[in-house]
PDB file of C-alpha atoms and ligand atoms in Angstrom:
ATOM      1  CA  MET A   1     -11.049  -7.155 -10.588  1.00 93.00           C
ATOM      2  CA  ASN A   2     -10.935  -5.476  -7.187  1.00 96.00           C
ATOM      3  CA  VAL A   3      -7.723  -6.078  -5.254  1.00 97.00           C
ATOM      4  CA  ILE A   4      -6.402  -5.133  -1.831  1.00 98.00           C
ATOM      5  CA  LEU A   5      -2.601  -5.074  -1.522  1.00 98.00           C
ATOM      6  CA  PHE A   6      -2.047  -5.721   2.130  1.00 98.00           C
ATOM      7  CA  GLY A   7       1.080  -5.740   4.287  1.00 98.00           C
ATOM      8  CA  PRO A   8       3.143  -3.827   6.824  1.00 98.00           C
ATOM      9  CA  PRO A   9       4.963  -0.559   6.065  1.00 97.00           C
ATOM     10  CA  GLY A  10       7.727  -1.271   3.561  1.00 96.00           C
ATOM     11  CA  SER A  11       6.385  -4.659   2.431  1.00 98.00           C
ATOM     12  CA  GLY A  12       6.207  -3.486  -1.198  1.00 96.00           C
ATOM     13  CA  LYS A  13       2.564  -2.447  -1.626  1.00 97.00           C
ATOM     14  CA  GLY A  14       3.472   0.646  -3.632  1.00 94.00           C
ATOM     15  CA  THR A  15       6.181  -1.141  -5.625  1.00 93.00           C
ATOM     16  CA  GLN A  16       3.897  -4.006  -6.631  1.00 96.00           C
ATOM     17  CA  SER A  17       0.950  -1.659  -7.280  1.00 95.00           C
ATOM     18  CA  GLN A  18       2.974   0.072 -10.012  1.00 92.00           C
ATOM     19  CA  PHE A  19       3.271  -3.216 -11.860  1.00 93.00           C
ATOM     20  CA  ILE A  20      -0.396  -4.253 -11.382  1.00 95.00           C
ATOM     21  CA  VAL A  21      -1.537  -0.860 -12.708  1.00 95.00           C
ATOM     22  CA  GLU A  22       0.494  -1.432 -15.875  1.00 94.00           C
ATOM     23  CA  ARG A  23      -0.352  -5.095 -16.401  1.00 94.00           C
ATOM     24  CA  TYR A  24      -4.069  -5.041 -15.602  1.00 94.00           C
ATOM     25  CA  ALA A  25      -4.886  -1.398 -16.462  1.00 94.00           C
ATOM     26  CA  ILE A  26      -6.713  -0.724 -13.215  1.00 96.00           C
ATOM     27  CA  PRO A  27      -5.978   2.302 -11.000  1.00 97.00           C
ATOM     28  CA  GLN A  28      -4.100   2.274  -7.692  1.00 97.00           C
ATOM     29  CA  ILE A  29      -5.918   3.859  -4.771  1.00 97.00           C
ATOM     30  CA  SER A  30      -3.302   4.639  -2.125  1.00 97.00           C
ATOM     31  CA  THR A  31      -4.706   6.332   0.949  1.00 97.00           C
ATOM     32  CA  GLY A  32      -1.138   7.213   1.983  1.00 96.00           C
ATOM     33  CA  ASP A  33      -0.541   9.024  -1.338  1.00 94.00           C
ATOM     34  CA  MET A  34      -3.912  10.799  -1.085  1.00 95.00           C
ATOM     35  CA  LEU A  35      -3.111  11.959   2.442  1.00 96.00           C
ATOM     36  CA  ARG A  36       0.401  13.097   1.439  1.00 94.00           C
ATOM     37  CA  SER A  37      -1.141  15.158  -1.400  1.00 93.00           C
ATOM     38  CA  ALA A  38      -3.496  16.789   1.106  1.00 95.00           C
ATOM     39  CA  VAL A  39      -0.551  17.519   3.434  1.00 95.00           C
ATOM     40  CA  LYS A  40       1.440  19.027   0.564  1.00 92.00           C
ATOM     41  CA  ALA A  41      -1.508  21.192  -0.509  1.00 95.00           C
ATOM     42  CA  LYS A  42      -2.051  22.244   3.155  1.00 96.00           C
ATOM     43  CA  THR A  43      -5.797  21.521   2.920  1.00 95.00           C
ATOM     44  CA  PRO A  44      -7.725  21.445   6.249  1.00 93.00           C
ATOM     45  CA  LEU A  45      -7.647  17.627   6.058  1.00 93.00           C
ATOM     46  CA  GLY A  46      -3.907  17.700   5.316  1.00 94.00           C
ATOM     47  CA  ILE A  47      -3.218  19.922   8.318  1.00 95.00           C
ATOM     48  CA  ILE A  48      -5.021  17.456  10.618  1.00 94.00           C
ATOM     49  CA  ALA A  49      -3.288  14.448   9.015  1.00 96.00           C
ATOM     50  CA  LYS A  50       0.301  15.771   9.037  1.00 96.00           C
ATOM     51  CA  SER A  51       1.144  15.449  12.718  1.00 95.00           C
ATOM     52  CA  ILE A  52      -0.494  12.009  12.924  1.00 97.00           C
ATOM     53  CA  MET A  53       1.433  10.726   9.907  1.00 97.00           C
ATOM     54  CA  ASP A  54       4.720  12.217  11.096  1.00 95.00           C
ATOM     55  CA  ALA A  55       4.285  10.326  14.377  1.00 95.00           C
ATOM     56  CA  GLY A  56       3.446   7.076  12.560  1.00 96.00           C
ATOM     57  CA  GLY A  57      -0.142   6.846  13.832  1.00 97.00           C
ATOM     58  CA  LEU A  58      -3.352   6.226  11.903  1.00 98.00           C
ATOM     59  CA  VAL A  59      -5.514   9.043  10.579  1.00 97.00           C
ATOM     60  CA  SER A  60      -9.143   8.724  11.715  1.00 96.00           C
ATOM     61  CA  ASP A  61     -11.384   6.200   9.993  1.00 96.00           C
ATOM     62  CA  ASP A  62     -13.885   8.930   9.024  1.00 95.00           C
ATOM     63  CA  ILE A  63     -11.287  10.974   7.127  1.00 94.00           C
ATOM     64  CA  VAL A  64      -9.877   7.995   5.260  1.00 96.00           C
ATOM     65  CA  LEU A  65     -13.301   6.559   4.449  1.00 96.00           C
ATOM     66  CA  GLY A  66     -14.346   9.888   2.969  1.00 92.00           C
ATOM     67  CA  LEU A  67     -11.362   9.749   0.595  1.00 93.00           C
ATOM     68  CA  VAL A  68     -11.976   6.163  -0.510  1.00 95.00           C
ATOM     69  CA  LYS A  69     -15.723   6.541  -0.909  1.00 92.00           C
ATOM     70  CA  ASP A  70     -15.325   9.293  -3.496  1.00 85.00           C
ATOM     71  CA  ARG A  71     -12.498   7.518  -5.297  1.00 93.00           C
ATOM     72  CA  VAL A  72     -14.014   4.045  -5.861  1.00 92.00           C
ATOM     73  CA  SER A  73     -17.131   5.620  -7.359  1.00 86.00           C
ATOM     74  CA  GLN A  74     -15.142   7.316 -10.140  1.00 92.00           C
ATOM     75  CA  THR A  75     -15.482   5.980 -13.691  1.00 93.00           C
ATOM     76  CA  ASP A  76     -11.889   4.732 -14.010  1.00 95.00           C
ATOM     77  CA  CYS A  77     -12.652   2.201 -11.244  1.00 95.00           C
ATOM     78  CA  ALA A  78     -15.480   0.616 -13.250  1.00 91.00           C
ATOM     79  CA  SER A  79     -13.448  -2.441 -14.240  1.00 90.00           C
ATOM     80  CA  GLY A  80     -11.487  -2.666 -11.020  1.00 94.00           C
ATOM     81  CA  PHE A  81      -8.998  -1.050  -8.646  1.00 96.00           C
ATOM     82  CA  ILE A  82      -6.092  -1.793  -6.330  1.00 97.00           C
ATOM     83  CA  LEU A  83      -6.415  -0.584  -2.767  1.00 98.00           C
ATOM     84  CA  ASP A  84      -2.966   0.128  -1.265  1.00 98.00           C
ATOM     85  CA  GLY A  85      -2.839   0.901   2.470  1.00 97.00           C
ATOM     86  CA  PHE A  86      -6.590   0.597   2.960  1.00 98.00           C
ATOM     87  CA  PRO A  87      -8.339  -0.833   4.927  1.00 98.00           C
ATOM     88  CA  ARG A  88      -6.147  -0.649   8.036  1.00 98.00           C
ATOM     89  CA  THR A  89      -8.703  -1.218  10.800  1.00 98.00           C
ATOM     90  CA  ILE A  90     -11.731  -3.484  11.240  1.00 97.00           C
ATOM     91  CA  PRO A  91     -14.168  -0.520  11.032  1.00 97.00           C
ATOM     92  CA  GLN A  92     -12.503   0.521   7.735  1.00 98.00           C
ATOM     93  CA  ALA A  93     -12.884  -3.024   6.390  1.00 98.00           C
ATOM     94  CA  ASP A  94     -16.538  -3.220   7.459  1.00 97.00           C
ATOM     95  CA  ALA A  95     -17.252   0.165   5.851  1.00 97.00           C
ATOM     96  CA  LEU A  96     -15.495  -0.883   2.630  1.00 97.00           C
ATOM     97  CA  ILE A  97     -17.485  -4.111   2.323  1.00 96.00           C
ATOM     98  CA  SER A  98     -20.771  -2.291   2.860  1.00 96.00           C
ATOM     99  CA  LEU A  99     -19.772   0.523   0.460  1.00 94.00           C
ATOM    100  CA  LEU A 100     -18.939  -2.008  -2.281  1.00 94.00           C
ATOM    101  CA  ASP A 101     -22.061  -4.021  -1.535  1.00 94.00           C
ATOM    102  CA  GLY A 102     -24.111  -0.867  -2.086  1.00 92.00           C
ATOM    103  CA  ILE A 103     -22.667  -0.419  -5.602  1.00 89.00           C
ATOM    104  CA  GLY A 104     -22.798  -4.106  -6.565  1.00 91.00           C
ATOM    105  CA  LYS A 105     -19.074  -4.791  -6.132  1.00 93.00           C
ATOM    106  CA  LYS A 106     -16.888  -6.991  -3.950  1.00 94.00           C
ATOM    107  CA  ILE A 107     -13.244  -7.608  -3.130  1.00 96.00           C
ATOM    108  CA  ASP A 108     -11.863 -10.430  -5.292  1.00 96.00           C
ATOM    109  CA  PHE A 109      -8.314 -10.741  -3.917  1.00 97.00           C
ATOM    110  CA  VAL A 110      -6.451  -9.642  -0.814  1.00 98.00           C
ATOM    111  CA  ILE A 111      -2.737 -10.125  -1.521  1.00 98.00           C
ATOM    112  CA  SER A 112      -0.806 -10.144   1.751  1.00 98.00           C
ATOM    113  CA  LEU A 113       2.922  -9.425   1.349  1.00 98.00           C
ATOM    114  CA  GLU A 114       4.918 -11.164   4.083  1.00 98.00           C
ATOM    115  CA  VAL A 115       8.282  -9.602   5.043  1.00 97.00           C
ATOM    116  CA  ASP A 116      10.108  -9.781   8.396  1.00 94.00           C
ATOM    117  CA  SER A 117      10.502  -6.605  10.439  1.00 92.00           C
ATOM    118  CA  LYS A 118      14.313  -6.389  10.219  1.00 93.00           C
ATOM    119  CA  GLU A 119      14.082  -6.231   6.429  1.00 95.00           C
ATOM    120  CA  LEU A 120      11.221  -3.715   6.610  1.00 96.00           C
ATOM    121  CA  ILE A 121      13.345  -1.272   8.630  1.00 94.00           C
ATOM    122  CA  CYS A 122      16.208  -1.586   6.132  1.00 93.00           C
ATOM    123  CA  ARG A 123      13.865  -1.050   3.186  1.00 94.00           C
ATOM    124  CA  LEU A 124      12.197   2.033   4.663  1.00 95.00           C
ATOM    125  CA  SER A 125      15.423   3.712   5.708  1.00 92.00           C
ATOM    126  CA  GLY A 126      16.771   3.348   2.138  1.00 93.00           C
ATOM    127  CA  ARG A 127      13.584   4.267   0.309  1.00 94.00           C
ATOM    128  CA  ARG A 128      13.590   7.247  -2.032  1.00 95.00           C
ATOM    129  CA  THR A 129      10.533   8.588  -3.878  1.00 93.00           C
ATOM    130  CA  CYS A 130       9.988  10.866  -6.847  1.00 93.00           C
ATOM    131  CA  PRO A 131       8.095  13.958  -5.644  1.00 90.00           C
ATOM    132  CA  VAL A 132       6.704  14.511  -9.163  1.00 90.00           C
ATOM    133  CA  CYS A 133       5.453  11.106 -10.423  1.00 88.00           C
ATOM    134  CA  GLY A 134       5.507   9.171  -7.109  1.00 86.00           C
ATOM    135  CA  LYS A 135       7.727   6.353  -8.413  1.00 89.00           C
ATOM    136  CA  GLY A 136       9.523   4.506  -5.601  1.00 90.00           C
ATOM    137  CA  TYR A 137      13.178   3.437  -5.408  1.00 95.00           C
ATOM    138  CA  HIS A 138      15.665   2.006  -2.905  1.00 94.00           C
ATOM    139  CA  VAL A 139      19.275   3.114  -2.563  1.00 94.00           C
ATOM    140  CA  ILE A 140      20.466  -0.527  -2.724  1.00 93.00           C
ATOM    141  CA  TYR A 141      17.645  -2.824  -3.904  1.00 91.00           C
ATOM    142  CA  ASN A 142      15.858  -0.722  -6.506  1.00 92.00           C
ATOM    143  CA  LYS A 143      18.289   1.937  -7.744  1.00 95.00           C
ATOM    144  CA  PRO A 144      17.492   4.564 -10.344  1.00 96.00           C
ATOM    145  CA  VAL A 145      19.803   4.618 -13.373  1.00 97.00           C
ATOM    146  CA  GLN A 146      21.356   7.887 -12.141  1.00 96.00           C
ATOM    147  CA  GLU A 147      21.790   8.182  -8.373  1.00 96.00           C
ATOM    148  CA  GLY A 148      19.187  10.447  -6.752  1.00 96.00           C
ATOM    149  CA  VAL A 149      17.302  11.123 -10.008  1.00 97.00           C
ATOM    150  CA  CYS A 150      13.935   9.680 -11.139  1.00 97.00           C
ATOM    151  CA  ASP A 151      14.213   7.449 -14.237  1.00 97.00           C
ATOM    152  CA  SER A 152      10.796   8.560 -15.495  1.00 95.00           C
ATOM    153  CA  CYS A 153      10.771  12.325 -14.983  1.00 93.00           C
ATOM    154  CA  SER A 154      14.344  13.301 -13.989  1.00 96.00           C
ATOM    155  CA  ALA A 155      13.227  14.976 -10.731  1.00 96.00           C
ATOM    156  CA  ALA A 156      15.502  14.842  -7.656  1.00 97.00           C
ATOM    157  CA  LEU A 157      14.407  11.946  -5.412  1.00 97.00           C
ATOM    158  CA  VAL A 158      13.369  12.655  -1.795  1.00 95.00           C
ATOM    159  CA  GLN A 159      13.028  10.722   1.472  1.00 94.00           C
ATOM    160  CA  ARG A 160       9.563  10.478   3.043  1.00 92.00           C
ATOM    161  CA  ASP A 161       9.073  12.422   6.309  1.00 90.00           C
ATOM    162  CA  ASP A 162       7.795   9.291   8.091  1.00 93.00           C
ATOM    163  CA  ASP A 163      10.810   7.132   7.166  1.00 93.00           C
ATOM    164  CA  SER A 164      12.927   8.236  10.141  1.00 89.00           C
ATOM    165  CA  GLU A 165      13.915   5.307  12.375  1.00 87.00           C
ATOM    166  CA  LEU A 166      11.697   6.227  15.358  1.00 90.00           C
ATOM    167  CA  THR A 167       8.630   6.792  13.208  1.00 94.00           C
ATOM    168  CA  VAL A 168       9.241   3.552  11.310  1.00 94.00           C
ATOM    169  CA  ILE A 169       9.308   1.587  14.572  1.00 94.00           C
ATOM    170  CA  ASN A 170       6.042   3.226  15.633  1.00 96.00           C
ATOM    171  CA  ARG A 171       4.431   2.485  12.255  1.00 97.00           C
ATOM    172  CA  LEU A 172       5.396  -1.182  12.579  1.00 97.00           C
ATOM    173  CA  ASN A 173       3.910  -1.330  16.108  1.00 97.00           C
ATOM    174  CA  VAL A 174       0.707   0.349  14.915  1.00 98.00           C
ATOM    175  CA  TYR A 175       0.491  -2.202  12.092  1.00 98.00           C
ATOM    176  CA  GLU A 176       0.784  -5.109  14.558  1.00 97.00           C
ATOM    177  CA  GLU A 177      -1.751  -3.620  16.977  1.00 98.00           C
ATOM    178  CA  GLN A 178      -4.404  -2.264  14.621  1.00 97.00           C
ATOM    179  CA  THR A 179      -3.979  -3.721  11.135  1.00 98.00           C
ATOM    180  CA  SER A 180      -2.513  -7.242  11.151  1.00 97.00           C
ATOM    181  CA  SER A 181      -5.769  -8.788  12.455  1.00 97.00           C
ATOM    182  CA  LEU A 182      -7.366  -7.963   9.095  1.00 98.00           C
ATOM    183  CA  LYS A 183      -5.606 -11.022   7.675  1.00 97.00           C
ATOM    184  CA  SER A 184      -7.880 -13.369   9.604  1.00 97.00           C
ATOM    185  CA  TYR A 185     -10.828 -11.064   8.775  1.00 97.00           C
ATOM    186  CA  PHE A 186     -10.260 -11.576   5.023  1.00 97.00           C
ATOM    187  CA  ASN A 187      -9.225 -15.196   5.393  1.00 97.00           C
ATOM    188  CA  LYS A 188     -12.716 -15.909   6.708  1.00 95.00           C
ATOM    189  CA  SER A 189     -14.163 -14.556   3.441  1.00 93.00           C
ATOM    190  CA  GLY A 190     -11.846 -16.823   1.411  1.00 93.00           C
ATOM    191  CA  VAL A 191     -10.125 -13.988  -0.465  1.00 95.00           C
ATOM    192  CA  LEU A 192      -6.757 -13.867   1.347  1.00 97.00           C
ATOM    193  CA  TYR A 193      -3.614 -14.951  -0.525  1.00 96.00           C
ATOM    194  CA  SER A 194      -0.262 -14.812   1.263  1.00 97.00           C
ATOM    195  CA  VAL A 195       2.782 -14.072  -0.882  1.00 97.00           C
ATOM    196  CA  PRO A 196       6.379 -14.075   0.405  1.00 97.00           C
ATOM    197  CA  GLY A 197       7.410 -10.434  -0.093  1.00 97.00           C
ATOM    198  CA  SER A 198      11.197 -10.935   0.116  1.00 96.00           C
ATOM    199  CA  GLY A 199      13.464 -11.587  -2.840  1.00 94.00           C
ATOM    200  CA  PRO A 200      13.690 -10.044  -6.299  1.00 95.00           C
ATOM    201  CA  ILE A 201      10.843  -7.644  -7.110  1.00 94.00           C
ATOM    202  CA  ASN A 202      10.110  -9.368 -10.445  1.00 96.00           C
ATOM    203  CA  GLU A 203       9.759 -12.775  -8.763  1.00 97.00           C
ATOM    204  CA  ILE A 204       7.169 -11.316  -6.378  1.00 98.00           C
ATOM    205  CA  GLN A 205       5.384  -9.777  -9.377  1.00 97.00           C
ATOM    206  CA  ALA A 206       5.240 -13.217 -11.015  1.00 97.00           C
ATOM    207  CA  LYS A 207       3.686 -14.764  -7.896  1.00 97.00           C
ATOM    208  CA  ILE A 208       1.070 -12.008  -7.708  1.00 97.00           C
ATOM    209  CA  SER A 209       0.291 -12.406 -11.435  1.00 96.00           C
ATOM    210  CA  SER A 210      -0.229 -16.118 -11.086  1.00 95.00           C
ATOM    211  CA  ILE A 211      -2.795 -15.472  -8.361  1.00 95.00           C
ATOM    212  CA  LEU A 212      -4.584 -12.686 -10.201  1.00 95.00           C
ATOM    213  CA  ASP A 213      -4.490 -14.533 -13.550  1.00 92.00           C
ATOM    214  CA  SER A 214      -5.778 -17.852 -12.379  1.00 78.00           C
ATOM    215  CA  GLY A 215      -7.757 -16.973  -9.297  1.00 61.00           C
ATOM    216  CA  VAL A 216      -6.221 -20.074  -7.767  1.00 39.00           C
ATOM    217  CA  ALA A 217      -3.451 -19.426  -5.250  1.00 38.00           C
ATOM    218  CA  SER A 218      -0.467 -21.636  -4.808  1.00 38.00           C
ATOM    219  CA  ASP A 219      -0.414 -20.558  -1.156  1.00 38.00           C
ATOM    220  CA  HIS A 220      -4.002 -19.865  -0.212  1.00 41.00           C
ATOM    221  CA  SER A 221      -3.988 -19.049   3.529  1.00 40.00           C
TER     222      SER A 221
HETATM  223  P1  AP5 B   1       1.212   4.515   3.505  1.00 78.78           P
HETATM  224  O1  AP5 B   1       1.678   5.490   2.499  1.00 78.78           O
HETATM  225  O2  AP5 B   1       0.141   3.573   3.134  1.00 78.78           O
HETATM  226  O3  AP5 B   1       2.489   3.773   4.072  1.00 78.78           O
HETATM  227  P2  AP5 B   1       2.729   2.314   4.689  1.00 78.78           P
HETATM  228  O4  AP5 B   1       1.580   1.392   4.766  1.00 78.78           O
HETATM  229  O5  AP5 B   1       3.451   2.590   5.927  1.00 78.78           O
HETATM  230  O6  AP5 B   1       3.557   1.623   3.593  1.00 78.78           O
HETATM  231  P3  AP5 B   1       4.736   2.214   2.807  1.00 78.78           P
HETATM  232  O7  AP5 B   1       4.229   3.102   1.702  1.00 78.78           O
HETATM  233  O8  AP5 B   1       5.763   2.789   3.734  1.00 78.78           O
HETATM  234  O9  AP5 B   1       5.379   0.876   2.215  1.00 78.78           O
HETATM  235  P4  AP5 B   1       4.974   0.011   0.955  1.00 78.78           P
HETATM  236  O10 AP5 B   1       4.388  -1.267   1.430  1.00 78.78           O
HETATM  237  O11 AP5 B   1       4.201   0.803  -0.057  1.00 78.78           O
HETATM  238  O12 AP5 B   1       6.431  -0.315   0.400  1.00 78.78           O
HETATM  239  P5  AP5 B   1       7.203   0.250  -0.882  1.00 78.78           P
HETATM  240  O13 AP5 B   1       6.680  -0.410  -2.110  1.00 78.78           O
HETATM  241  O14 AP5 B   1       7.307   1.736  -0.869  1.00 78.78           O
HETATM  242  O15 AP5 B   1       0.687   5.297   4.820  1.00 78.78           O
HETATM  243  C1  AP5 B   1       1.431   6.349   5.388  1.00 78.78           C
HETATM  244  C2  AP5 B   1       0.669   6.941   6.564  1.00 78.78           C
HETATM  245  O16 AP5 B   1      -0.590   7.492   6.105  1.00 78.78           O
HETATM  246  C3  AP5 B   1       0.271   5.949   7.660  1.00 78.78           C
HETATM  247  O17 AP5 B   1       1.315   5.748   8.598  1.00 78.78           O
HETATM  248  C4  AP5 B   1      -0.952   6.652   8.268  1.00 78.78           C
HETATM  249  O18 AP5 B   1      -0.563   7.706   9.108  1.00 78.78           O
HETATM  250  C5  AP5 B   1      -1.636   7.263   7.054  1.00 78.78           C
HETATM  251  N1  AP5 B   1      -2.614   6.344   6.459  1.00 78.78           N
HETATM  252  C6  AP5 B   1      -2.552   5.788   5.214  1.00 78.78           C
HETATM  253  N2  AP5 B   1      -3.611   4.987   4.997  1.00 78.78           N
HETATM  254  C7  AP5 B   1      -4.353   5.034   6.132  1.00 78.78           C
HETATM  255  C8  AP5 B   1      -5.554   4.386   6.516  1.00 78.78           C
HETATM  256  N3  AP5 B   1      -6.188   3.510   5.703  1.00 78.78           N
HETATM  257  N4  AP5 B   1      -6.053   4.657   7.762  1.00 78.78           N
HETATM  258  C9  AP5 B   1      -5.426   5.525   8.587  1.00 78.78           C
HETATM  259  N5  AP5 B   1      -4.270   6.162   8.282  1.00 78.78           N
HETATM  260  C10 AP5 B   1      -3.737   5.919   7.049  1.00 78.78           C
HETATM  261  O19 AP5 B   1       8.648  -0.400  -0.615  1.00 78.78           O
HETATM  262  C11 AP5 B   1       9.453   0.108   0.447  1.00 78.78           C
HETATM  263  C12 AP5 B   1      10.937   0.127   0.000  1.00 78.78           C
HETATM  264  O20 AP5 B   1      11.370  -1.204  -0.232  1.00 78.78           O
HETATM  265  C13 AP5 B   1      11.166   0.893  -1.327  1.00 78.78           C
HETATM  266  O21 AP5 B   1      12.387   1.563  -1.232  1.00 78.78           O
HETATM  267  C14 AP5 B   1      11.225  -0.229  -2.374  1.00 78.78           C
HETATM  268  O22 AP5 B   1      12.045   0.129  -3.471  1.00 78.78           O
HETATM  269  C15 AP5 B   1      11.828  -1.377  -1.571  1.00 78.78           C
HETATM  270  N6  AP5 B   1      11.382  -2.690  -2.007  1.00 78.78           N
HETATM  271  C16 AP5 B   1      10.142  -3.042  -2.442  1.00 78.78           C
HETATM  272  N7  AP5 B   1      10.110  -4.365  -2.729  1.00 78.78           N
HETATM  273  C17 AP5 B   1      11.357  -4.849  -2.462  1.00 78.78           C
HETATM  274  C18 AP5 B   1      11.936  -6.143  -2.546  1.00 78.78           C
HETATM  275  N8  AP5 B   1      11.269  -7.217  -2.980  1.00 78.78           N
HETATM  276  N9  AP5 B   1      13.240  -6.289  -2.155  1.00 78.78           N
HETATM  277  C19 AP5 B   1      13.940  -5.207  -1.704  1.00 78.78           C
HETATM  278  N10 AP5 B   1      13.442  -3.951  -1.606  1.00 78.78           N
HETATM  279  C20 AP5 B   1      12.160  -3.789  -1.987  1.00 78.78           C
HETATM  280 MG1   MG B   2       3.346   2.723  -0.081  1.00 78.78          MG
END
């Protein structure tokens, strides 16, 4: 089962990916996480990506495609994967479809998480992440048991560099301008499923499960 989790910054792609990984035993492929690892390791790619990410822009299609191409061919993706944060442009989507076509695969579901922009800003400003295991939290909506400490590995939680207010606003604009049109792109292929992304995290999980389990959406856009 090959899934794209789609939605604007802060819509819950990472949060819901964690649950799909556990329930369906397929890996998450997050281009944002891969780029942040490259930035942290100060690789040549990471050095190029850092200033773009800090400003809330998109890293070039070529760089991102290179990352995804290697990843989907790995053996743990044989029975499926979740793409989180990719594709983000029409050329990325075209390249993905042709890449999968070449290895006899296709996208089965594009789950689009719908959340209004006021809520997105509030979510991103309160987000905290574990620098060790990558688990995500929110200071109000998704608190760790002990404030500021990861439940899984006890590391001190951090705030992402691109979660400052100005950068968040730019990321939301970039999403509207360059990424949101992918919804109609995937709708044309009949694989787009819109899910309201507001409300309790477990209720959103249940809606996603019902789509992935049955293949029949209650709200097929
Ligand atoms: P990326 O890491 O992909 O970030 P993003 O798309 O901006 O999305 P986020 O990770 O910020 O949000 P999310 O949807 O995962 O939400 P989360 O679950 O954390 O990309 C970062 C950058 O990398 C890009 O700006 C770009 O520069 C570059 N990049 C990446 N991919 C690229 C590509 N393909 N092409 C070019 N450049 C690329 O949730 C957010 C918060 O809300 C958390 O605190 C969470 O606890 C909370 N929350 C989640 N669900 C709920 C809920 N139901 N109710 C209340 N709070 C909730
Ligand atoms: Mg994310």
